[in-house]
PDB file of C-alpha atoms and ligand atoms in Angstrom:
ATOM      1  CA  MET A  95      12.379 195.205  50.142  1.00  0.00           C
ATOM      2  CA  PHE A  96      13.940 195.001  53.053  1.00  0.00           C
ATOM      3  CA  PRO A  97      11.871 192.846  55.635  1.00  0.00           C
ATOM      4  CA  LYS A  98      10.339 195.334  58.600  1.00  0.00           C
ATOM      5  CA  TYR A  99       9.921 194.863  61.861  1.00  0.00           C
ATOM      6  CA  SER A 100       6.680 194.646  63.605  1.00  0.00           C
ATOM      7  CA  ASP A 101       4.843 198.155  62.977  1.00  0.00           C
ATOM      8  CA  THR A 102       3.592 197.475  66.499  1.00  0.00           C
ATOM      9  CA  PRO A 103       6.956 198.418  68.728  1.00  0.00           C
ATOM     10  CA  PHE A 104       7.064 195.846  71.759  1.00  0.00           C
ATOM     11  CA  VAL A 105       7.879 197.435  75.087  1.00  0.00           C
ATOM     12  CA  LEU A 106       7.807 195.756  78.472  1.00  0.00           C
ATOM     13  CA  ASP A 107       4.973 197.648  80.586  1.00  0.00           C
ATOM     14  CA  LYS A 108       5.182 197.355  84.569  1.00  0.00           C
ATOM     15  CA  ASP A 109       3.039 194.372  85.586  1.00  0.00           C
ATOM     16  CA  LEU A 110       5.276 190.900  84.871  1.00  0.00           C
ATOM     17  CA  GLY A 111       7.007 191.677  81.436  1.00  0.00           C
ATOM     18  CA  ARG A 112       3.785 192.161  79.782  1.00  0.00           C
ATOM     19  CA  PRO A 113       3.859 194.399  76.400  1.00  0.00           C
ATOM     20  CA  GLN A 114       2.789 197.989  76.539  1.00  0.00           C
ATOM     21  CA  LEU A 115      -0.069 198.228  73.839  1.00  0.00           C
ATOM     22  CA  PRO A 116      -1.448 202.050  73.988  1.00  0.00           C
ATOM     23  CA  LYS A 117      -4.655 202.724  72.549  1.00  0.00           C
ATOM     24  CA  ALA A 118      -4.658 204.986  69.527  1.00  0.00           C
ATOM     25  CA  ASP A 119      -6.590 207.721  71.880  1.00  0.00           C
ATOM     26  CA  ALA A 120      -3.737 207.761  73.688  1.00  0.00           C
ATOM     27  CA  TYR A 121      -2.141 209.985  71.047  1.00  0.00           C
ATOM     28  CA  CYS A 122      -3.590 213.351  70.793  1.00  0.00           C
ATOM     29  CA  ARG A 123      -4.694 214.040  66.850  1.00  0.00           C
ATOM     30  CA  THR A 124      -5.169 217.713  67.342  1.00  0.00           C
ATOM     31  CA  ASN A 125      -3.585 220.353  69.496  1.00  0.00           C
ATOM     32  CA  SER A 126      -5.255 223.533  71.484  1.00  0.00           C
ATOM     33  CA  GLU A 127      -5.704 225.317  68.871  1.00  0.00           C
ATOM     34  CA  GLY A 128      -7.322 222.195  66.765  1.00  0.00           C
ATOM     35  CA  ARG A 129      -4.980 221.965  64.270  1.00  0.00           C
ATOM     36  CA  PRO A 130      -4.178 218.013  63.093  1.00  0.00           C
ATOM     37  CA  ILE A 131      -0.753 217.278  64.534  1.00  0.00           C
ATOM     38  CA  VAL A 132       1.649 216.438  62.181  1.00  0.00           C
ATOM     39  CA  GLU A 133       3.693 213.052  62.460  1.00  0.00           C
ATOM     40  CA  LEU A 134       7.492 212.331  61.889  1.00  0.00           C
ATOM     41  CA  THR A 135       7.712 210.664  58.511  1.00  0.00           C
ATOM     42  CA  PRO A 136       9.849 207.435  58.950  1.00  0.00           C
ATOM     43  CA  ALA A 137      12.787 209.084  57.724  1.00  0.00           C
ATOM     44  CA  GLN A 138      12.491 211.410  60.173  1.00  0.00           C
ATOM     45  CA  LYS A 139      12.219 209.447  62.671  1.00  0.00           C
ATOM     46  CA  PHE A 140      15.321 207.234  61.549  1.00  0.00           C
ATOM     47  CA  ALA A 141      17.474 210.830  61.415  1.00  0.00           C
ATOM     48  CA  PHE A 142      16.475 211.452  64.659  1.00  0.00           C
ATOM     49  CA  ASP A 143      17.329 208.389  66.305  1.00  0.00           C
ATOM     50  CA  LEU A 144      20.708 208.216  64.497  1.00  0.00           C
ATOM     51  CA  ARG A 145      21.941 211.690  65.390  1.00  0.00           C
ATOM     52  CA  GLY A 146      20.065 212.681  68.462  1.00  0.00           C
ATOM     53  CA  TRP A 147      18.868 215.748  66.750  1.00  0.00           C
ATOM     54  CA  LEU A 148      16.550 216.749  63.718  1.00  0.00           C
ATOM     55  CA  LEU A 149      15.907 219.499  61.848  1.00  0.00           C
ATOM     56  CA  VAL A 150      12.582 220.452  60.700  1.00  0.00           C
ATOM     57  CA  PRO A 151      12.885 223.830  58.217  1.00  0.00           C
ATOM     58  CA  GLY A 152      10.274 226.324  56.981  1.00  0.00           C
ATOM     59  CA  VAL A 153       7.934 225.220  59.703  1.00  0.00           C
ATOM     60  CA  LEU A 154       6.346 229.231  60.267  1.00  0.00           C
ATOM     61  CA  SER A 155       4.913 231.315  57.756  1.00  0.00           C
ATOM     62  CA  GLU A 156       6.699 234.774  57.779  1.00  0.00           C
ATOM     63  CA  ASP A 157       3.327 236.185  59.090  1.00  0.00           C
ATOM     64  CA  GLU A 158       3.191 233.598  62.211  1.00  0.00           C
ATOM     65  CA  MET A 159       6.889 234.349  63.316  1.00  0.00           C
ATOM     66  CA  GLY A 160       7.098 238.154  62.755  1.00  0.00           C
ATOM     67  CA  PRO A 161       5.262 239.305  65.874  1.00  0.00           C
ATOM     68  CA  MET A 162       7.478 236.081  67.737  1.00  0.00           C
ATOM     69  CA  ARG A 163      10.378 237.720  66.355  1.00  0.00           C
ATOM     70  CA  GLU A 164       9.174 241.103  67.769  1.00  0.00           C
ATOM     71  CA  HIS A 165       8.801 239.607  71.025  1.00  0.00           C
ATOM     72  CA  ILE A 166      11.624 237.857  71.773  1.00  0.00           C
ATOM     73  CA  GLU A 167      13.728 240.877  70.377  1.00  0.00           C
ATOM     74  CA  GLN A 168      11.501 243.049  72.869  1.00  0.00           C
ATOM     75  CA  LEU A 169      12.337 240.892  75.838  1.00  0.00           C
ATOM     76  CA  HIS A 170      15.850 241.213  75.415  1.00  0.00           C
ATOM     77  CA  ALA A 171      15.805 244.983  74.706  1.00  0.00           C
ATOM     78  CA  ASN A 172      12.598 246.686  77.381  1.00  0.00           C
ATOM     79  CA  PRO A 173      11.606 243.719  79.211  1.00  0.00           C
ATOM     80  CA  ASP A 174       9.411 246.359  81.072  1.00  0.00           C
ATOM     81  CA  SER A 175       7.626 246.940  78.355  1.00  0.00           C
ATOM     82  CA  ILE A 176       5.897 243.706  77.988  1.00  0.00           C
ATOM     83  CA  PRO A 177       3.190 242.817  80.656  1.00  0.00           C
ATOM     84  CA  GLU A 178       4.503 240.642  83.428  1.00  0.00           C
ATOM     85  CA  LYS A 179       2.987 237.211  82.551  1.00  0.00           C
ATOM     86  CA  ASP A 180       4.091 237.287  79.054  1.00  0.00           C
ATOM     87  CA  ARG A 181       7.356 238.705  80.022  1.00  0.00           C
ATOM     88  CA  SER A 182       8.876 234.764  78.899  1.00  0.00           C
ATOM     89  CA  ALA A 183       9.707 232.567  75.801  1.00  0.00           C
ATOM     90  CA  ILE A 184       6.132 231.429  75.873  1.00  0.00           C
ATOM     91  CA  GLY A 185       4.421 234.964  76.351  1.00  0.00           C
ATOM     92  CA  GLY A 186       2.455 236.801  74.049  1.00  0.00           C
ATOM     93  CA  PRO A 187       2.534 235.531  70.464  1.00  0.00           C
ATOM     94  CA  CYS A 188       5.086 232.754  71.474  1.00  0.00           C
ATOM     95  CA  ALA A 189       2.343 231.077  73.109  1.00  0.00           C
ATOM     96  CA  SER A 190       1.466 229.064  69.934  1.00  0.00           C
ATOM     97  CA  LEU A 191       5.015 227.521  69.654  1.00  0.00           C
ATOM     98  CA  THR A 192       4.461 225.443  72.879  1.00  0.00           C
ATOM     99  CA  ASP A 193       1.910 223.209  71.380  1.00  0.00           C
ATOM    100  CA  HIS A 194       2.739 223.435  67.602  1.00  0.00           C
ATOM    101  CA  PRO A 195       1.731 220.331  65.739  1.00  0.00           C
ATOM    102  CA  VAL A 196       4.890 219.467  64.354  1.00  0.00           C
ATOM    103  CA  LEU A 197       6.234 220.062  67.664  1.00  0.00           C
ATOM    104  CA  VAL A 198       3.718 217.842  69.550  1.00  0.00           C
ATOM    105  CA  GLY A 199       3.869 215.229  66.653  1.00  0.00           C
ATOM    106  CA  PHE A 200       8.180 215.092  67.622  1.00  0.00           C
ATOM    107  CA  MET A 201       7.012 215.251  71.212  1.00  0.00           C
ATOM    108  CA  ASN A 202       4.321 212.266  71.069  1.00  0.00           C
ATOM    109  CA  GLU A 203       7.055 209.933  69.332  1.00  0.00           C
ATOM    110  CA  PHE A 204      10.008 210.746  71.238  1.00  0.00           C
ATOM    111  CA  VAL A 205       9.146 212.095  74.743  1.00  0.00           C
ATOM    112  CA  TYR A 206       5.882 210.954  75.512  1.00  0.00           C
ATOM    113  CA  ASN A 207       5.787 207.202  76.995  1.00  0.00           C
ATOM    114  CA  PRO A 208       1.771 206.175  77.168  1.00  0.00           C
ATOM    115  CA  PHE A 209       2.057 204.296  80.194  1.00  0.00           C
ATOM    116  CA  THR A 210      -0.773 202.586  81.676  1.00  0.00           C
ATOM    117  CA  ASP A 211      -1.090 201.264  84.696  1.00  0.00           C
ATOM    118  CA  GLY A 212      -2.645 197.715  83.589  1.00  0.00           C
ATOM    119  CA  ASN A 213      -6.996 197.855  84.575  1.00  0.00           C
ATOM    120  CA  LYS A 214      -6.251 200.671  87.309  1.00  0.00           C
ATOM    121  CA  SER A 215      -5.934 203.439  84.742  1.00  0.00           C
ATOM    122  CA  GLY A 216      -5.303 204.553  81.071  1.00  0.00           C
ATOM    123  CA  ALA A 217      -2.314 206.132  79.316  1.00  0.00           C
ATOM    124  CA  ILE A 218      -1.143 209.324  80.831  1.00  0.00           C
ATOM    125  CA  GLY A 219      -2.158 211.037  77.545  1.00  0.00           C
ATOM    126  CA  SER A 220      -5.630 211.587  75.617  1.00  0.00           C
ATOM    127  CA  GLN A 221      -7.019 213.429  72.823  1.00  0.00           C
ATOM    128  CA  ASN A 222      -7.360 216.246  75.536  1.00  0.00           C
ATOM    129  CA  CYS A 223      -4.130 215.904  77.301  1.00  0.00           C
ATOM    130  CA  TYR A 224      -0.411 215.918  76.218  1.00  0.00           C
ATOM    131  CA  GLY A 225       1.998 212.938  77.282  1.00  0.00           C
ATOM    132  CA  PHE A 226       4.483 215.298  78.134  1.00  0.00           C
ATOM    133  CA  ARG A 227       5.354 218.366  80.294  1.00  0.00           C
ATOM    134  CA  LEU A 228       6.994 221.654  78.796  1.00  0.00           C
ATOM    135  CA  ASP A 229       9.987 222.357  81.370  1.00  0.00           C
ATOM    136  CA  SER A 230      11.190 225.240  80.979  1.00  0.00           C
ATOM    137  CA  PRO A 231      11.561 228.295  78.385  1.00  0.00           C
ATOM    138  CA  ASN A 232      14.498 230.186  77.231  1.00  0.00           C
ATOM    139  CA  SER A 233      15.245 232.257  74.316  1.00  0.00           C
ATOM    140  CA  GLN A 234      18.285 234.021  72.726  1.00  0.00           C
ATOM    141  CA  TYR A 235      18.960 237.781  70.569  1.00  0.00           C
ATOM    142  CA  ARG A 236      22.585 237.203  69.661  1.00  0.00           C
ATOM    143  CA  PRO A 237      23.951 239.578  67.189  1.00  0.00           C
ATOM    144  CA  ALA A 238      27.027 239.098  65.597  1.00  0.00           C
ATOM    145  CA  ASN A 239      30.133 238.447  67.730  1.00  0.00           C
ATOM    146  CA  GLU A 240      28.502 239.697  70.838  1.00  0.00           C
ATOM    147  CA  GLU A 241      30.962 240.303  73.721  1.00  0.00           C
ATOM    148  CA  SER A 242      29.112 239.398  77.112  1.00  0.00           C
ATOM    149  CA  PRO A 243      30.945 239.958  80.226  1.00  0.00           C
ATOM    150  CA  GLU A 244      28.374 239.862  82.496  1.00  0.00           C
ATOM    151  CA  VAL A 245      27.436 236.106  80.744  1.00  0.00           C
ATOM    152  CA  PRO A 246      30.453 234.309  80.923  1.00  0.00           C
ATOM    153  CA  ASN A 247      30.459 231.709  77.815  1.00  0.00           C
ATOM    154  CA  LYS A 248      27.415 233.291  76.085  1.00  0.00           C
ATOM    155  CA  GLY A 249      27.217 232.124  72.417  1.00  0.00           C
ATOM    156  CA  LYS A 250      31.094 230.705  73.471  1.00  0.00           C
ATOM    157  CA  PHE A 251      31.730 227.094  72.703  1.00  0.00           C
ATOM    158  CA  VAL A 252      30.599 224.768  75.792  1.00  0.00           C
ATOM    159  CA  PRO A 253      30.161 221.077  74.778  1.00  0.00           C
ATOM    160  CA  HIS A 254      28.416 219.101  77.170  1.00  0.00           C
ATOM    161  CA  ASN A 255      26.509 215.625  77.645  1.00  0.00           C
ATOM    162  CA  GLY A 256      26.652 212.429  75.852  1.00  0.00           C
ATOM    163  CA  SER A 257      26.083 208.973  76.266  1.00  0.00           C
ATOM    164  CA  GLY A 258      22.370 209.309  77.174  1.00  0.00           C
ATOM    165  CA  MET A 259      21.998 205.321  76.699  1.00  0.00           C
ATOM    166  CA  MET A 260      24.715 204.576  79.510  1.00  0.00           C
ATOM    167  CA  ARG A 261      23.129 207.388  82.104  1.00  0.00           C
ATOM    168  CA  LEU A 262      20.938 206.052  85.260  1.00  0.00           C
ATOM    169  CA  PRO A 263      17.198 207.737  85.885  1.00  0.00           C
ATOM    170  CA  GLY A 264      17.685 210.610  87.653  1.00  0.00           C
ATOM    171  CA  ASP A 265      19.959 211.800  85.639  1.00  0.00           C
ATOM    172  CA  HIS A 266      17.430 213.322  83.193  1.00  0.00           C
ATOM    173  CA  HIS A 267      20.177 213.279  80.075  1.00  0.00           C
ATOM    174  CA  THR A 268      18.991 209.860  79.153  1.00  0.00           C
ATOM    175  CA  TYR A 269      18.161 208.047  75.945  1.00  0.00           C
ATOM    176  CA  HIS A 270      16.612 204.606  75.247  1.00  0.00           C
ATOM    177  CA  ALA A 271      16.125 202.669  72.122  1.00  0.00           C
ATOM    178  CA  PHE A 272      14.393 199.442  71.216  1.00  0.00           C
ATOM    179  CA  PRO A 273      13.393 197.994  68.127  1.00  0.00           C
ATOM    180  CA  GLY A 274      10.677 200.348  66.288  1.00  0.00           C
ATOM    181  CA  GLN A 275      10.866 202.828  69.743  1.00  0.00           C
ATOM    182  CA  ALA A 276      12.727 205.504  71.135  1.00  0.00           C
ATOM    183  CA  LYS A 277      12.923 207.495  74.168  1.00  0.00           C
ATOM    184  CA  SER A 278      14.990 210.856  74.567  1.00  0.00           C
ATOM    185  CA  ILE A 279      14.045 212.413  78.165  1.00  0.00           C
ATOM    186  CA  LEU A 280      15.118 215.843  78.500  1.00  0.00           C
ATOM    187  CA  THR A 281      14.347 217.293  74.947  1.00  0.00           C
ATOM    188  CA  ARG A 282      14.788 220.886  73.590  1.00  0.00           C
ATOM    189  CA  ALA A 283      13.053 222.447  70.746  1.00  0.00           C
ATOM    190  CA  VAL A 284      14.708 225.291  69.341  1.00  0.00           C
ATOM    191  CA  TRP A 285      12.883 227.732  67.284  1.00  0.00           C
ATOM    192  CA  GLU A 286      14.929 229.489  64.637  1.00  0.00           C
ATOM    193  CA  LEU A 287      13.130 232.513  64.363  1.00  0.00           C
ATOM    194  CA  ASN A 288      15.941 234.382  61.817  1.00  0.00           C
ATOM    195  CA  PRO A 289      18.132 232.160  58.670  1.00  0.00           C
ATOM    196  CA  VAL A 290      20.768 230.472  60.105  1.00  0.00           C
ATOM    197  CA  LYS A 291      23.749 229.754  58.016  1.00  0.00           C
ATOM    198  CA  LYS A 292      26.222 226.944  58.112  1.00  0.00           C
ATOM    199  CA  GLY A 293      29.051 227.217  60.734  1.00  0.00           C
ATOM    200  CA  MET A 294      28.439 230.632  61.490  1.00  0.00           C
ATOM    201  CA  GLY A 295      26.339 230.167  65.256  1.00  0.00           C
ATOM    202  CA  GLY A 296      24.426 227.521  65.190  1.00  0.00           C
ATOM    203  CA  THR A 297      23.781 224.827  67.570  1.00  0.00           C
ATOM    204  CA  LEU A 298      26.712 222.102  67.221  1.00  0.00           C
ATOM    205  CA  PHE A 299      26.688 218.645  67.766  1.00  0.00           C
ATOM    206  CA  VAL A 300      28.369 215.492  67.969  1.00  0.00           C
ATOM    207  CA  SER A 301      25.963 213.186  66.023  1.00  0.00           C
ATOM    208  CA  GLY A 302      25.112 209.644  67.516  1.00  0.00           C
ATOM    209  CA  SER A 303      26.978 210.368  70.903  1.00  0.00           C
ATOM    210  CA  HIS A 304      23.686 210.317  72.795  1.00  0.00           C
ATOM    211  CA  LYS A 305      24.154 206.037  72.519  1.00  0.00           C
ATOM    212  CA  SER A 306      28.295 206.258  72.566  1.00  0.00           C
ATOM    213  CA  ALA A 307      29.534 204.089  74.953  1.00  0.00           C
ATOM    214  CA  PHE A 308      33.000 204.871  75.233  1.00  0.00           C
ATOM    215  CA  PRO A 309      33.930 208.428  76.784  1.00  0.00           C
ATOM    216  CA  THR A 310      34.367 211.100  73.994  1.00  0.00           C
ATOM    217  CA  PRO A 311      38.391 211.662  73.487  1.00  0.00           C
ATOM    218  CA  GLU A 312      38.414 215.585  74.330  1.00  0.00           C
ATOM    219  CA  GLU A 313      41.279 216.225  72.249  1.00  0.00           C
ATOM    220  CA  ALA A 314      38.821 215.085  69.018  1.00  0.00           C
ATOM    221  CA  ILE A 315      36.307 217.758  69.759  1.00  0.00           C
ATOM    222  CA  THR A 316      37.824 220.418  71.672  1.00  0.00           C
ATOM    223  CA  ASP A 317      38.251 222.222  67.789  1.00  0.00           C
ATOM    224  CA  MET A 318      34.939 223.258  66.812  1.00  0.00           C
ATOM    225  CA  ASN A 319      35.855 222.811  63.157  1.00  0.00           C
ATOM    226  CA  SER A 320      36.704 219.162  64.171  1.00  0.00           C
ATOM    227  CA  PRO A 321      34.965 216.582  61.779  1.00  0.00           C
ATOM    228  CA  PHE A 322      32.709 215.158  65.433  1.00  0.00           C
ATOM    229  CA  TRP A 323      31.090 218.274  65.027  1.00  0.00           C
ATOM    230  CA  ASP A 324      27.786 218.519  62.825  1.00  0.00           C
ATOM    231  CA  THR A 325      25.741 221.360  62.066  1.00  0.00           C
ATOM    232  CA  TYR A 326      23.072 223.085  60.017  1.00  0.00           C
ATOM    233  CA  ASP A 327      21.689 226.060  58.316  1.00  0.00           C
ATOM    234  CA  CYS A 328      17.874 226.749  57.759  1.00  0.00           C
ATOM    235  CA  PRO A 329      15.923 229.576  56.623  1.00  0.00           C
ATOM    236  CA  ALA A 330      13.867 231.763  59.560  1.00  0.00           C
ATOM    237  CA  GLY A 331      10.877 229.675  60.733  1.00  0.00           C
ATOM    238  CA  SER A 332      12.553 226.148  61.420  1.00  0.00           C
ATOM    239  CA  VAL A 333      12.738 224.228  64.466  1.00  0.00           C
ATOM    240  CA  LEU A 334      15.441 221.995  65.753  1.00  0.00           C
ATOM    241  CA  PHE A 335      14.712 218.717  67.994  1.00  0.00           C
ATOM    242  CA  PHE A 336      17.187 217.730  70.397  1.00  0.00           C
ATOM    243  CA  SER A 337      17.796 215.221  72.926  1.00  0.00           C
ATOM    244  CA  GLU A 338      19.951 216.805  76.135  1.00  0.00           C
ATOM    245  CA  ALA A 339      21.543 213.385  75.981  1.00  0.00           C
ATOM    246  CA  VAL A 340      23.689 214.179  72.702  1.00  0.00           C
ATOM    247  CA  THR A 341      26.947 215.896  72.773  1.00  0.00           C
ATOM    248  CA  HIS A 342      26.088 219.528  71.870  1.00  0.00           C
ATOM    249  CA  SER A 343      27.586 223.097  72.070  1.00  0.00           C
ATOM    250  CA  PRO A 344      26.793 226.651  71.452  1.00  0.00           C
ATOM    251  CA  SER A 345      28.942 228.488  68.911  1.00  0.00           C
ATOM    252  CA  VAL A 346      29.301 231.954  68.317  1.00  0.00           C
ATOM    253  CA  TRP A 347      27.174 233.808  66.279  1.00  0.00           C
ATOM    254  CA  THR A 348      29.238 235.456  63.480  1.00  0.00           C
ATOM    255  CA  ASN A 349      26.727 236.140  60.488  1.00  0.00           C
ATOM    256  CA  ALA A 350      26.441 239.588  60.393  1.00  0.00           C
ATOM    257  CA  ASP A 351      23.702 239.597  58.329  1.00  0.00           C
ATOM    258  CA  ASN A 352      20.996 238.867  61.032  1.00  0.00           C
ATOM    259  CA  PRO A 353      21.267 238.162  64.717  1.00  0.00           C
ATOM    260  CA  ARG A 354      20.061 235.071  66.002  1.00  0.00           C
ATOM    261  CA  VAL A 355      16.320 235.106  67.378  1.00  0.00           C
ATOM    262  CA  ALA A 356      15.526 232.004  68.874  1.00  0.00           C
ATOM    263  CA  VAL A 357      13.102 230.162  71.023  1.00  0.00           C
ATOM    264  CA  PHE A 358      14.514 227.440  73.260  1.00  0.00           C
ATOM    265  CA  ASN A 359      11.324 225.350  75.179  1.00  0.00           C
ATOM    266  CA  LEU A 360      12.913 222.142  77.410  1.00  0.00           C
ATOM    267  CA  TYR A 361      10.530 219.750  77.176  1.00  0.00           C
ATOM    268  CA  ASN A 362      10.360 216.412  79.853  1.00  0.00           C
ATOM    269  CA  ILE A 363       8.032 213.411  80.939  1.00  0.00           C
ATOM    270  CA  VAL A 364       5.500 213.845  82.997  1.00  0.00           C
ATOM    271  CA  GLY A 365       6.674 212.392  86.349  1.00  0.00           C
ATOM    272  CA  SER A 366      10.273 214.313  86.063  1.00  0.00           C
ATOM    273  CA  LYS A 367      10.979 217.823  86.195  1.00  0.00           C
ATOM    274  CA  TRP A 368      14.456 219.453  85.187  1.00  0.00           C
ATOM    275  CA  SER A 369      14.085 223.258  86.639  1.00  0.00           C
ATOM    276  CA  GLU A 370      12.098 225.111  89.220  1.00  0.00           C
ATOM    277  CA  TRP A 371      10.354 227.018  86.488  1.00  0.00           C
ATOM    278  CA  GLU A 372       6.779 227.678  86.415  1.00  0.00           C
ATOM    279  CA  PRO A 373       4.453 229.567  83.915  1.00  0.00           C
ATOM    280  CA  HIS A 374       3.174 232.972  85.239  1.00  0.00           C
ATOM    281  CA  PRO A 375       0.111 231.855  86.487  1.00  0.00           C
ATOM    282  CA  ASP A 376      -2.218 234.668  84.647  1.00  0.00           C
ATOM    283  CA  LEU A 377      -0.808 233.509  81.361  1.00  0.00           C
ATOM    284  CA  LEU A 378      -1.330 229.829  82.212  1.00  0.00           C
ATOM    285  CA  LYS A 379      -5.226 231.016  83.266  1.00  0.00           C
ATOM    286  CA  GLU A 380      -5.638 232.252  79.816  1.00  0.00           C
ATOM    287  CA  MET A 381      -4.423 229.066  77.860  1.00  0.00           C
ATOM    288  CA  PRO A 382      -6.887 227.147  75.978  1.00  0.00           C
ATOM    289  CA  ALA A 383      -7.221 224.161  78.507  1.00  0.00           C
ATOM    290  CA  GLN A 384      -5.512 221.430  76.448  1.00  0.00           C
ATOM    291  CA  ARG A 385      -2.072 223.772  76.489  1.00  0.00           C
ATOM    292  CA  GLN A 386      -2.770 223.981  80.008  1.00  0.00           C
ATOM    293  CA  THR A 387      -1.627 220.243  80.402  1.00  0.00           C
ATOM    294  CA  LEU A 388       1.793 221.124  79.326  1.00  0.00           C
ATOM    295  CA  PHE A 389       2.625 222.723  82.729  1.00  0.00           C
ATOM    296  CA  ARG A 390       0.343 219.938  85.101  1.00  0.00           C
ATOM    297  CA  PRO A 391       1.284 218.749  88.423  1.00  0.00           C
ATOM    298  CA  VAL A 392       4.830 216.785  87.871  1.00  0.00           C
ATOM    299  CA  TYR A 393       3.868 212.763  88.840  1.00  0.00           C
ATOM    300  CA  VAL A 394       2.640 209.651  86.646  1.00  0.00           C
ATOM    301  CA  ASN A 395      -0.540 207.809  88.074  1.00  0.00           C
ATOM    302  CA  ARG A 396      -3.486 208.558  86.785  1.00  0.00           C
ATOM    303  CA  ASN A 397      -1.770 212.059  85.788  1.00  0.00           C
ATOM    304  CA  VAL A 398      -4.361 212.689  82.866  1.00  0.00           C
ATOM    305  CA  VAL A 399      -7.167 214.815  81.742  1.00  0.00           C
ATOM    306  CA  ALA A 400      -9.417 212.506  79.931  1.00  0.00           C
TER     307      ALA A 400
HETATM  308 FE1  FE2 B  45      22.287 221.882  76.588  1.00  0.00          FE
END
């Protein structure tokens, strides 16, 4: 056996360099539907920190994802047929993806910073309140070899980001790692509602580039087939997490067996916001109270539902 570092990661808190030691109650153990949170395994934590992305295959059953797939198809083919409040990637049957137990387990580990303000206030998460926000949702319905003159670069090769550990606060595309703990700020969860074949249109990553200290030599990644690019295949119903700090790119969907049908939800810390998007107020009102905390106002001090 290798020697292990402490099970309690040491992270400096705000006051005089004291360690941040959140209580266990700072991490919700169930989601807004009462389902137990699925924690990441040590191997999954290691893999995400190493690469900047993590695939969890086969999370959703066919019964769960059938209506979600229909919702996304409808959203792209005939949005006016959907009630206005549900006309987004978090509407209708897709609402439960926003705080799926596997997603909450991931965000608790890699996005939520259980910051406390000493004796003044506890951590910014509780059994009723998530320690992270859903910043904005998006979705894709992409048939094979689609050309879209109206939307340039749709489905094309567009590498961006990288070097998240070298970026300053305010950038959002940041990643910080310490022995036993790591935090990604802007973080994407992609729900693949159809199968993805390797090299035929899934998201591409330059693994490890969220930590890279040197600029990426452009000639090394301008070819989609460069060995620096990694990708994945997966069955329908898988979820892909990635830090926006890692170099990544969409690619051209060439799989003629099925279109890409995917939900892209972007998460953030509670004190920061990337986009101007807000959920439809009527949709928000009908959500369970704990799910509503994903969309609470953007600030840190005492921003917790007890
Ligand atoms: Fe991106």
